[in-house]
Amino acid sequence: DVGGVYDHESKRYDHHQRGFDEQFSADFKTKLSSAGLIYKHYGKDVIRAILKDEQISEDEVDILFKKLYESFVEGIDGVDNGVSRYPEDVQPAYKESTSLSARVGRLNPWWNEPEGDMDARFAKAMEMTGEEFRERVRYFALAWLPGRKIVEQGFESRFDIDPSGQIVLFEQFCPWKDHIDTIEEEVMQKNPEAAKILYVLYPDTSNAWRVQAVPERPGSFKSRHPLPEAWRGLRDEALSERSGVEGCIFIHQSGFIGGNKTRDGALELARNASGLPVLKGIRGMLLDLSGTLHIDNVVTPNAVEALRRLRTAGIKVRFVTNSTKTSDERLYSKLTGLGFELDRNEIFTSLGAAKALVRAKGYRPLLLLEDEALEQFIDIDQSEPHTAVVVGLAPSKFDYQHMDLAFHTLLDGADLIGIHKAKYYAREQNRLAMGPGGFVAALEYAADKKATLVGKPMKQFYELALKDMEMLETPEMVAMVGDDVLADLGGGAHELGLVRLLVRTGKYRPGDETKQQVQLQPDGVFDTFAAIVEA
């Protein structure tokens, strides 16, 4: 670890010299220390020596070689090279001083005591480090590696357990978190839209069954879809009554794990946790329109009757939509023509919100809207010079001439208003079409100006509907239902604490709810709006 030379042929393994930037492999970013360098060259030999009495193939040695670097040696490299585990601007929530590097460091003499026999101290450090490394090698070879086979079997049969493919069941417990993550990565490379696992079921030592939420990533305390808040901290009969599942034992306060007396009970808990229990206590619903209740001129399955049943049950309903291709009056006529029973004042549109903003600010807008939507602004002064550019979904206006006019209007000082920023929407036959988001972003980029957004998922937009329902103070009793996990269920819906329900119609695509950009999983995922009401 001295001399400023790294040369394997001469057995020199220093890492302090200028220009040294060796990594274990292309999969890792941490610079190697002397420990990592020696492991890189001799690690496989050491693994084989420790496991000489076991039947381990060369392929398995390769797997163990990488796993042991990732879980044991890389941490030593990071500490030795002064590489922080977190960005520098993140303040750790607590101090951790029990790592191997910390314990080895404590074998050094205190600042105010004699050095004594440093060779003896070094020998003690080697013994402690060597014993821990041997234990890790044996664990990963004899416990972790066999566990992968069990996890692979459970993963492959996940659709036999539940049609969603998001519940995995193991007939015996094994270490599964790393394996789930690795297997999912392999699957996602082939199919980026594959749904991620939400819950894992396995028997415990008392022959009861556990339901555990999958963490967002190995080592994280944050679950992808924790067990419902309403269940947490409850036990036994109280939990069974709340969840509607017989034989419940407990749900942890954080919602990461729970238990049931039987396999079937645990499976029912997992299934319910992904949807049904979130409906308890709901007194109001905000409903997206296009993609949720209808797609173009086609009503989604049983949606008209489902809406009627909601009203019969005393659930307050408001319709919140980013539809901007037509005026509010035309939209109302279309919905009633499709068979929906609703009042005109129950509809809250982003187009209406944009008009309210224009009026409140006294803007003279340049409107990038379809002709049917322009009807809504007939009583608004649109004379030049324009003081705002309003962009909605306007396919006939998204050409170079109109976009360039909007660009120059912004350069002249006008404000930019994006009625919403959806990436795409569903058209006939469930075909996706580009939304206004890309065009709003283009104007933002070209004019170096940030757009003011007025539709979903802005908090203020949802608050308009909640206030009209007289439920602004009880948002936790209101469900937002939509087909877009970001534009319908993100942003303000999350900030306000609405119960967020995703439907697999319209623009929904398999795996939407588990995409990386989704900060918080929906509270429930259903095939259709009608399926929510039926639940």
Coordinates of C-alpha atoms in Angstrom, one line a residue:
D1 CA 0.0 0.0 0.0
V2 CA 3.0 2.3 -0.4
G3 CA 5.6 3.2 -3.1
G4 CA 3.3 4.9 -5.6
V5 CA 3.3 1.8 -8.0
Y6 CA 0.7 -0.5 -9.2
D7 CA 2.3 -3.4 -11.1
H8 CA 0.9 -6.9 -10.8
E9 CA 4.0 -8.5 -12.3
S10 CA 6.2 -7.1 -9.5
K11 CA 3.5 -7.6 -6.9
R12 CA 3.1 -3.9 -6.1
Y13 CA -0.4 -2.7 -5.3
D14 CA -0.4 0.9 -4.3
H15 CA -3.3 3.2 -5.2
H16 CA -2.2 6.6 -4.0
Q17 CA -0.2 7.7 -7.1
R18 CA -1.4 10.5 -9.4
G19 CA -3.4 9.2 -12.4
F20 CA -4.4 5.9 -10.8
D21 CA -8.1 5.2 -11.6
E22 CA -8.6 1.5 -11.6
Q23 CA -12.0 0.0 -11.1
F24 CA -13.0 -3.6 -10.4
S25 CA -15.0 -3.8 -13.6
A26 CA -17.1 -1.7 -15.9
D27 CA -20.1 -2.3 -13.6
F28 CA -18.5 -0.4 -10.7
K29 CA -17.4 3.2 -10.3
T30 CA -15.5 3.1 -7.0
K31 CA -11.7 3.4 -7.4
L32 CA -9.8 0.4 -6.1
S33 CA -7.7 0.6 -3.0
S34 CA -4.9 -1.9 -2.3
A35 CA -7.5 -4.3 -0.9
G36 CA -9.5 -4.1 -4.1
L37 CA -6.5 -4.5 -6.3
I38 CA -5.3 -7.7 -4.5
Y39 CA -8.9 -9.1 -4.5
K40 CA -9.1 -8.4 -8.2
H41 CA -6.0 -10.5 -8.9
Y42 CA -6.3 -13.2 -6.2
G43 CA -10.0 -13.2 -5.1
K44 CA -11.1 -16.2 -7.2
D45 CA -8.1 -18.3 -5.9
V46 CA -9.1 -17.4 -2.3
I47 CA -12.7 -18.2 -2.9
R48 CA -11.8 -21.6 -4.4
A49 CA -9.5 -22.3 -1.4
I50 CA -12.2 -21.5 1.2
L51 CA -14.7 -23.7 -0.7
K52 CA -12.3 -26.5 -1.5
D53 CA -14.5 -29.1 0.2
E54 CA -17.7 -27.9 -1.5
Q55 CA -19.1 -28.6 -5.0
I56 CA -18.8 -25.2 -6.6
S57 CA -18.6 -24.7 -10.4
E58 CA -16.5 -22.1 -12.1
D59 CA -19.6 -20.3 -13.2
E60 CA -20.6 -20.0 -9.5
V61 CA -17.1 -18.9 -8.6
D62 CA -17.6 -16.0 -11.1
I63 CA -20.9 -15.1 -9.5
L64 CA -19.4 -15.2 -6.0
F65 CA -16.4 -13.2 -7.1
K66 CA -18.5 -10.3 -8.2
K67 CA -21.0 -10.6 -5.3
L68 CA -18.3 -10.6 -2.7
Y69 CA -16.7 -7.5 -4.2
E70 CA -20.0 -5.7 -4.3
S71 CA -21.0 -6.7 -0.7
F72 CA -17.7 -6.8 1.1
V73 CA -14.6 -5.4 -0.7
E74 CA -16.1 -2.3 -2.4
G75 CA -17.0 -0.8 0.9
I76 CA -13.3 -1.1 2.0
D77 CA -12.2 0.5 -1.3
G78 CA -14.6 3.4 -0.8
V79 CA -13.5 4.1 2.8
D80 CA -9.8 3.9 1.9
N81 CA -10.3 6.3 -1.0
G82 CA -12.5 8.7 0.8
V83 CA -15.5 8.0 -1.4
S84 CA -18.8 8.9 0.3
R85 CA -21.8 6.6 0.1
Y86 CA -24.1 9.6 -0.3
P87 CA -24.0 12.9 -2.2
E88 CA -22.1 15.5 -0.1
D89 CA -25.2 17.6 0.3
V90 CA -27.1 14.8 2.0
Q91 CA -27.0 14.8 5.8
P92 CA -27.0 11.2 7.2
A93 CA -29.8 10.6 9.6
Y94 CA -27.5 8.9 12.1
K95 CA -23.9 7.8 12.5
E96 CA -22.7 4.3 11.7
S97 CA -19.5 3.2 13.3
T98 CA -19.7 -0.7 13.3
S99 CA -18.4 -1.4 9.8
L100 CA -15.3 -3.6 9.2
S101 CA -13.2 -0.5 8.4
A102 CA -14.3 1.2 11.6
R103 CA -13.5 -1.8 13.7
V104 CA -10.1 -2.3 12.1
G105 CA -9.4 1.4 12.7
R106 CA -10.2 1.0 16.4
L107 CA -7.3 -1.5 16.7
N108 CA -4.9 1.5 16.3
P109 CA -3.6 2.9 19.5
W110 CA -5.4 5.9 21.0
W111 CA -3.7 9.2 20.5
N112 CA -2.6 9.4 24.1
E113 CA -1.3 5.8 24.6
P114 CA 2.0 4.1 23.6
E115 CA 2.0 2.3 20.3
G116 CA 3.0 -1.0 21.8
D117 CA 3.4 -4.0 19.6
M118 CA 2.0 -2.8 16.2
D119 CA 2.7 -6.1 14.6
A120 CA 0.4 -7.8 17.1
R121 CA -2.3 -5.2 16.4
F122 CA -1.9 -5.8 12.7
A123 CA -2.1 -9.6 13.1
K124 CA -5.3 -9.1 15.1
A125 CA -6.8 -7.0 12.3
M126 CA -5.8 -9.7 9.7
E127 CA -7.5 -12.4 11.8
M128 CA -10.7 -10.4 12.3
T129 CA -10.9 -9.4 8.6
G130 CA -10.0 -12.9 7.4
E131 CA -12.6 -14.6 9.5
E132 CA -15.3 -12.2 8.4
F133 CA -14.3 -12.7 4.7
R134 CA -14.4 -16.5 5.1
E135 CA -17.8 -16.3 6.7
R136 CA -19.1 -14.2 3.9
V137 CA -17.7 -16.5 1.3
R138 CA -19.4 -19.5 2.9
Y139 CA -22.7 -17.7 3.4
F140 CA -22.9 -16.5 -0.2
A141 CA -21.8 -19.9 -1.6
L142 CA -23.9 -22.1 0.7
A143 CA -27.0 -20.0 1.6
W144 CA -27.3 -17.0 -0.8
L145 CA -26.5 -18.9 -4.1
P146 CA -28.9 -21.8 -3.5
G147 CA -31.6 -19.2 -2.6
R148 CA -31.4 -17.8 -6.2
K149 CA -32.8 -21.1 -7.5
I150 CA -35.8 -20.9 -5.2
V151 CA -36.4 -17.2 -6.2
E152 CA -36.1 -18.1 -9.9
Q153 CA -38.8 -20.8 -9.5
G154 CA -41.1 -18.4 -7.6
F155 CA -40.6 -15.6 -10.1
E156 CA -41.3 -17.9 -13.1
S157 CA -44.6 -19.1 -11.5
R158 CA -45.7 -15.7 -10.3
F159 CA -48.6 -15.5 -12.8
D160 CA -49.9 -18.8 -11.4
I161 CA -50.2 -17.1 -8.0
D162 CA -51.9 -13.9 -9.2
P163 CA -52.8 -12.6 -12.7
S164 CA -51.0 -9.3 -12.0
G165 CA -47.7 -11.0 -11.9
Q166 CA -46.7 -8.7 -9.0
I167 CA -46.9 -11.3 -6.2
V168 CA -44.2 -14.0 -5.7
L169 CA -44.7 -17.0 -3.4
F170 CA -41.9 -19.2 -2.0
E171 CA -42.7 -22.5 -0.4
Q172 CA -39.7 -22.0 1.9
F173 CA -37.9 -18.9 3.2
C174 CA -34.6 -17.9 1.6
P175 CA -32.7 -14.6 1.1
W176 CA -34.6 -13.1 -1.8
K177 CA -34.1 -9.3 -2.0
D178 CA -30.9 -9.3 -4.0
H179 CA -32.1 -12.1 -6.3
I180 CA -35.5 -10.4 -7.0
D181 CA -33.6 -7.2 -8.0
T182 CA -31.2 -9.0 -10.2
I183 CA -33.8 -11.2 -11.9
E184 CA -36.1 -8.1 -12.5
E185 CA -33.2 -6.3 -14.1
E186 CA -32.6 -9.2 -16.5
V187 CA -36.3 -9.3 -17.4
M188 CA -36.6 -5.5 -17.8
Q189 CA -33.7 -5.6 -20.3
K190 CA -35.9 -7.8 -22.5
N191 CA -39.2 -6.2 -21.7
P192 CA -39.0 -2.6 -20.2
E193 CA -42.7 -2.6 -19.6
A194 CA -42.8 -5.7 -17.4
A195 CA -44.5 -5.2 -14.1
K196 CA -42.3 -5.2 -11.0
I197 CA -42.9 -7.4 -8.0
L198 CA -44.8 -5.7 -5.1
Y199 CA -45.1 -8.5 -2.5
V200 CA -43.3 -11.7 -1.5
L201 CA -44.9 -14.5 0.5
Y202 CA -43.1 -17.2 2.4
P203 CA -43.7 -19.4 5.5
D204 CA -42.0 -18.4 8.8
T205 CA -40.6 -20.7 11.5
S206 CA -43.9 -21.1 13.2
N207 CA -45.6 -22.4 10.0
A208 CA -47.5 -19.2 9.7
W209 CA -47.0 -17.0 6.5
R210 CA -45.4 -13.7 6.0
V211 CA -46.3 -11.0 3.4
Q212 CA -43.4 -8.7 2.8
A213 CA -43.3 -5.6 0.6
V214 CA -40.4 -5.5 -1.9
P215 CA -38.0 -2.6 -1.2
E216 CA -37.4 0.0 -3.9
R217 CA -33.9 -1.3 -4.1
P218 CA -31.8 -3.8 -2.0
G219 CA -30.8 -2.2 1.3
S220 CA -33.6 0.5 1.1
F221 CA -36.1 0.9 3.9
K222 CA -38.6 2.3 1.5
S223 CA -41.1 -0.2 0.0
R224 CA -42.4 0.0 -3.5
H225 CA -45.9 -0.5 -2.2
P226 CA -46.1 -0.8 1.5
L227 CA -49.1 -2.6 3.2
P228 CA -52.0 -0.1 3.6
E229 CA -51.8 2.6 6.2
A230 CA -55.2 1.6 7.6
W231 CA -53.8 -1.8 8.6
R232 CA -50.5 -0.8 10.2
G233 CA -49.9 -1.5 13.8
L234 CA -53.0 -3.7 14.1
R235 CA -53.0 -7.3 15.2
D236 CA -55.2 -10.4 15.3
E237 CA -59.0 -9.9 15.2
A238 CA -58.7 -6.1 14.9
L239 CA -56.6 -6.6 11.8
S240 CA -58.8 -9.3 10.3
E241 CA -61.8 -7.0 10.7
R242 CA -60.1 -4.0 9.2
S243 CA -58.6 -5.9 6.2
G244 CA -61.5 -8.3 5.7
V245 CA -59.1 -11.3 5.8
E246 CA -59.4 -14.2 8.3
G247 CA -56.5 -15.3 10.3
C248 CA -54.4 -12.1 10.4
I249 CA -51.5 -11.9 12.9
F250 CA -49.9 -8.5 12.5
I251 CA -48.9 -5.6 10.2
H252 CA -45.7 -3.7 11.1
Q253 CA -46.0 0.0 11.8
S254 CA -44.1 0.9 8.7
G255 CA -46.1 -1.4 6.5
F256 CA -43.1 -3.4 5.2
I257 CA -44.2 -6.8 6.5
G258 CA -47.2 -8.6 7.9
G259 CA -48.4 -12.1 8.8
N260 CA -51.3 -14.5 8.5
K261 CA -51.9 -17.9 9.9
T262 CA -52.4 -19.5 6.4
R263 CA -50.9 -19.4 2.9
D264 CA -54.3 -18.5 1.4
G265 CA -54.8 -15.8 4.0
A266 CA -51.4 -14.3 3.2
L267 CA -52.1 -14.3 -0.5
E268 CA -55.5 -12.6 0.1
L269 CA -53.7 -9.9 2.2
A270 CA -51.3 -9.3 -0.7
R271 CA -54.0 -9.1 -3.3
N272 CA -56.1 -6.8 -1.1
A273 CA -53.1 -4.6 -0.3
S274 CA -52.7 -3.8 -4.0
G275 CA -56.2 -2.4 -4.3
L276 CA -59.4 -3.2 -2.4
P277 CA -58.8 -1.8 1.1
V278 CA -58.0 1.7 -0.1
L279 CA -61.7 2.1 -0.9
K280 CA -62.9 2.0 2.7
G281 CA -63.8 5.4 4.0
I282 CA -64.0 7.0 0.6
R283 CA -66.7 9.7 0.4
G284 CA -65.8 11.4 -2.8
M285 CA -64.2 10.7 -6.2
L286 CA -62.4 12.8 -8.7
L287 CA -62.7 11.1 -12.1
D288 CA -60.5 11.6 -15.1
L289 CA -62.4 11.5 -18.3
S290 CA -60.5 10.5 -21.5
G291 CA -59.0 7.1 -21.0
T292 CA -60.8 6.4 -17.8
L293 CA -64.6 6.8 -18.5
H294 CA -64.3 6.9 -22.3
I295 CA -61.8 6.6 -25.1
D296 CA -62.8 9.0 -27.9
N297 CA -66.4 8.1 -28.5
V298 CA -66.4 4.7 -26.8
V299 CA -67.3 4.3 -23.2
T300 CA -65.0 2.1 -21.1
P301 CA -66.7 -1.2 -19.9
N302 CA -69.7 -0.6 -17.7
A303 CA -68.6 2.9 -16.8
V304 CA -72.1 4.5 -17.2
E305 CA -73.7 2.1 -14.8
A306 CA -70.7 2.3 -12.4
L307 CA -71.1 6.1 -12.2
R308 CA -74.8 5.6 -11.4
R309 CA -73.9 3.2 -8.6
L310 CA -71.4 5.6 -7.1
R311 CA -74.1 8.3 -6.9
T312 CA -76.6 5.8 -5.4
A313 CA -74.0 5.0 -2.7
G314 CA -73.8 8.7 -1.8
I315 CA -70.3 9.2 -3.1
K316 CA -69.7 12.8 -4.2
V317 CA -68.3 13.0 -7.8
R318 CA -66.4 15.6 -9.8
F319 CA -64.8 15.2 -13.2
V320 CA -61.3 16.6 -13.6
T321 CA -59.9 16.6 -17.1
N322 CA -57.0 17.9 -19.1
S323 CA -59.0 17.7 -22.3
T324 CA -58.3 20.9 -24.3
K325 CA -59.4 20.0 -27.8
T326 CA -62.9 21.2 -27.3
S327 CA -64.8 23.7 -25.1
D328 CA -66.4 22.8 -21.8
E329 CA -69.9 23.0 -23.3
R330 CA -69.0 20.7 -26.1
L331 CA -67.4 18.3 -23.7
Y332 CA -70.5 18.3 -21.5
S333 CA -72.7 17.5 -24.6
K334 CA -70.3 14.7 -25.6
L335 CA -70.5 13.0 -22.1
T336 CA -74.2 13.2 -21.9
G337 CA -74.4 11.9 -25.4
L338 CA -72.4 8.9 -24.3
G339 CA -74.9 8.2 -21.6
F340 CA -73.3 9.7 -18.5
E341 CA -75.5 11.4 -16.0
L342 CA -73.9 14.6 -14.7
D343 CA -74.4 18.3 -14.2
R344 CA -72.4 20.8 -16.2
N345 CA -70.9 22.4 -13.0
E346 CA -69.5 19.0 -11.9
I347 CA -66.9 19.2 -14.7
F348 CA -63.5 20.9 -13.9
T349 CA -61.4 21.3 -17.0
S350 CA -57.8 22.6 -17.4
L351 CA -59.2 24.7 -20.2
G352 CA -61.5 26.4 -17.8
A353 CA -58.7 26.9 -15.3
A354 CA -56.5 28.5 -18.0
K355 CA -59.3 30.9 -18.9
A356 CA -59.7 31.8 -15.2
L357 CA -56.0 32.5 -15.0
V358 CA -56.0 34.6 -18.2
R359 CA -58.9 36.7 -16.9
A360 CA -57.3 37.1 -13.4
K361 CA -54.0 38.3 -14.9
G362 CA -55.6 40.5 -17.5
Y363 CA -53.7 38.7 -20.3
R364 CA -54.2 39.3 -24.0
P365 CA -53.4 35.7 -25.1
L366 CA -52.1 34.1 -28.3
L367 CA -54.0 30.8 -28.2
L368 CA -52.6 27.6 -29.6
L369 CA -55.9 25.8 -29.4
E370 CA -58.2 23.9 -31.7
D371 CA -61.1 25.9 -33.1
E372 CA -63.6 24.1 -30.9
A373 CA -61.6 25.0 -27.8
L374 CA -61.3 28.7 -28.9
E375 CA -65.0 29.0 -28.3
Q376 CA -64.3 29.1 -24.6
F377 CA -62.2 32.3 -25.0
I378 CA -64.6 34.2 -27.3
D379 CA -65.2 36.8 -24.6
I380 CA -61.4 37.3 -23.9
D381 CA -59.5 40.2 -25.5
Q382 CA -57.0 38.5 -27.9
S383 CA -55.6 41.7 -29.5
E384 CA -51.9 42.3 -30.1
P385 CA -49.5 42.8 -28.6
H386 CA -50.1 39.5 -26.9
T387 CA -49.0 39.2 -23.3
A388 CA -49.3 35.5 -22.9
V389 CA -49.1 32.3 -25.0
V390 CA -51.6 29.6 -24.1
V391 CA -50.8 26.1 -25.3
G392 CA -53.3 23.2 -25.2
L393 CA -53.7 20.1 -27.3
A394 CA -53.9 21.6 -30.8
P395 CA -52.6 19.2 -33.5
S396 CA -53.6 21.6 -36.3
K397 CA -51.6 24.4 -34.7
F398 CA -48.4 22.4 -33.9
D399 CA -46.7 23.3 -37.2
Y400 CA -43.5 25.5 -37.6
Q401 CA -45.5 28.6 -38.5
H402 CA -47.6 28.6 -35.4
M403 CA -44.8 27.5 -33.1
D404 CA -42.4 30.2 -34.5
L405 CA -45.1 32.8 -33.9
A406 CA -45.5 31.6 -30.3
F407 CA -41.7 31.6 -29.9
H408 CA -41.3 35.3 -31.0
T409 CA -44.3 36.3 -28.9
L410 CA -42.5 34.9 -25.9
L411 CA -39.2 36.6 -26.9
D412 CA -41.2 39.9 -26.9
G413 CA -42.0 39.3 -23.2
A414 CA -45.2 37.3 -23.1
D415 CA -45.7 34.7 -20.4
L416 CA -46.1 31.0 -21.3
I417 CA -49.1 29.1 -20.0
G418 CA -49.2 25.3 -20.5
I419 CA -52.8 24.1 -20.0
H420 CA -51.1 20.8 -19.1
K421 CA -47.9 18.9 -20.0
A422 CA -49.1 15.4 -20.7
K423 CA -46.7 13.4 -22.9
Y424 CA -49.5 11.5 -24.7
Y425 CA -53.1 10.5 -24.7
A426 CA -55.3 7.6 -25.9
R427 CA -57.2 7.8 -29.1
E428 CA -59.5 5.3 -30.9
Q429 CA -58.6 1.6 -30.6
N430 CA -56.4 2.5 -27.7
R431 CA -53.8 4.1 -29.9
L432 CA -51.5 6.6 -28.2
A433 CA -51.1 10.1 -29.7
M434 CA -48.6 12.8 -28.7
G435 CA -49.9 15.2 -26.1
P436 CA -49.0 18.9 -25.7
G437 CA -46.2 18.3 -23.2
G438 CA -43.5 18.1 -25.9
F439 CA -44.6 21.3 -27.6
V440 CA -44.7 23.2 -24.3
A441 CA -41.2 21.9 -23.5
A442 CA -40.0 23.0 -26.9
L443 CA -41.2 26.6 -26.3
E444 CA -39.7 26.5 -22.8
Y445 CA -36.4 25.4 -24.3
A446 CA -36.3 27.8 -27.3
A447 CA -37.5 30.9 -25.4
D448 CA -35.7 30.0 -22.2
K449 CA -38.9 30.6 -20.3
K450 CA -40.7 28.4 -17.7
A451 CA -44.4 27.6 -18.4
T452 CA -47.1 28.1 -15.8
L453 CA -49.1 24.9 -15.7
V454 CA -52.8 25.0 -14.7
G455 CA -54.2 21.5 -15.2
K456 CA -53.5 18.1 -13.6
P457 CA -51.4 17.3 -11.7
M458 CA -51.2 20.8 -10.2
K459 CA -52.3 21.0 -6.6
Q460 CA -54.4 24.1 -7.2
F461 CA -56.4 22.4 -9.9
Y462 CA -57.5 19.5 -7.6
E463 CA -58.3 22.0 -4.8
L464 CA -60.9 23.7 -7.0
A465 CA -62.8 20.4 -7.2
L466 CA -62.3 19.5 -3.6
K467 CA -63.6 23.0 -2.5
D468 CA -66.7 22.5 -4.7
M469 CA -67.3 19.1 -3.0
E470 CA -66.8 20.7 0.5
M471 CA -64.0 18.2 1.1
L472 CA -61.0 20.5 1.0
E473 CA -60.4 19.7 4.7
T474 CA -60.7 15.9 4.2
P475 CA -58.7 15.0 1.1
E476 CA -57.9 11.6 2.6
M477 CA -61.5 10.6 2.1
V478 CA -61.4 11.4 -1.7
A479 CA -60.1 9.1 -4.4
M480 CA -58.5 10.3 -7.6
V481 CA -59.1 7.9 -10.5
G482 CA -57.1 8.0 -13.7
D483 CA -55.2 6.2 -16.4
D484 CA -52.0 8.2 -16.2
V485 CA -49.8 7.4 -13.1
L486 CA -48.0 10.8 -13.4
A487 CA -50.4 13.3 -14.9
D488 CA -53.5 12.0 -12.9
L489 CA -52.0 10.6 -9.8
G490 CA -48.7 12.5 -9.3
G491 CA -48.0 16.0 -8.2
G492 CA -50.9 17.6 -6.4
A493 CA -52.9 14.4 -5.9
H494 CA -50.0 13.0 -3.8
E495 CA -49.3 16.3 -2.1
L496 CA -53.0 16.6 -1.0
G497 CA -53.1 13.0 0.3
L498 CA -55.8 11.8 -2.1
V499 CA -56.3 8.1 -2.4
R500 CA -54.8 7.5 -5.8
L501 CA -56.3 4.7 -8.0
L502 CA -54.9 3.7 -11.4
V503 CA -57.0 2.1 -14.1
R504 CA -55.6 -0.2 -16.9
T505 CA -57.5 1.6 -19.7
G506 CA -56.7 4.4 -22.0
K507 CA -53.1 5.4 -22.1
Y508 CA -52.1 2.9 -19.4
R509 CA -49.4 0.5 -20.4
P510 CA -48.2 -2.6 -18.4
G511 CA -45.6 -1.6 -15.8
D512 CA -46.6 2.1 -15.7
E513 CA -47.1 2.0 -11.9
T514 CA -43.5 0.8 -11.3
K515 CA -41.6 3.1 -13.7
Q516 CA -38.5 4.7 -12.2
Q517 CA -39.9 8.2 -12.5
V518 CA -42.9 7.2 -10.3
Q519 CA -42.0 8.5 -6.9
L520 CA -44.9 6.9 -5.0
Q521 CA -46.9 3.8 -6.1
P522 CA -50.6 4.2 -6.6
D523 CA -52.8 3.1 -3.7
G524 CA -54.6 0.6 -6.0
V525 CA -54.5 -0.6 -9.6
F526 CA -57.7 -1.8 -11.2
D527 CA -58.6 -3.1 -14.7
T528 CA -61.4 -0.5 -15.2
F529 CA -63.2 2.3 -13.5
A530 CA -66.2 -0.1 -13.1
A531 CA -63.9 -2.6 -11.3
I532 CA -63.3 0.0 -8.6
V533 CA -66.9 0.6 -8.0
E534 CA -67.6 -3.2 -7.9
A535 CA -64.9 -3.6 -5.3

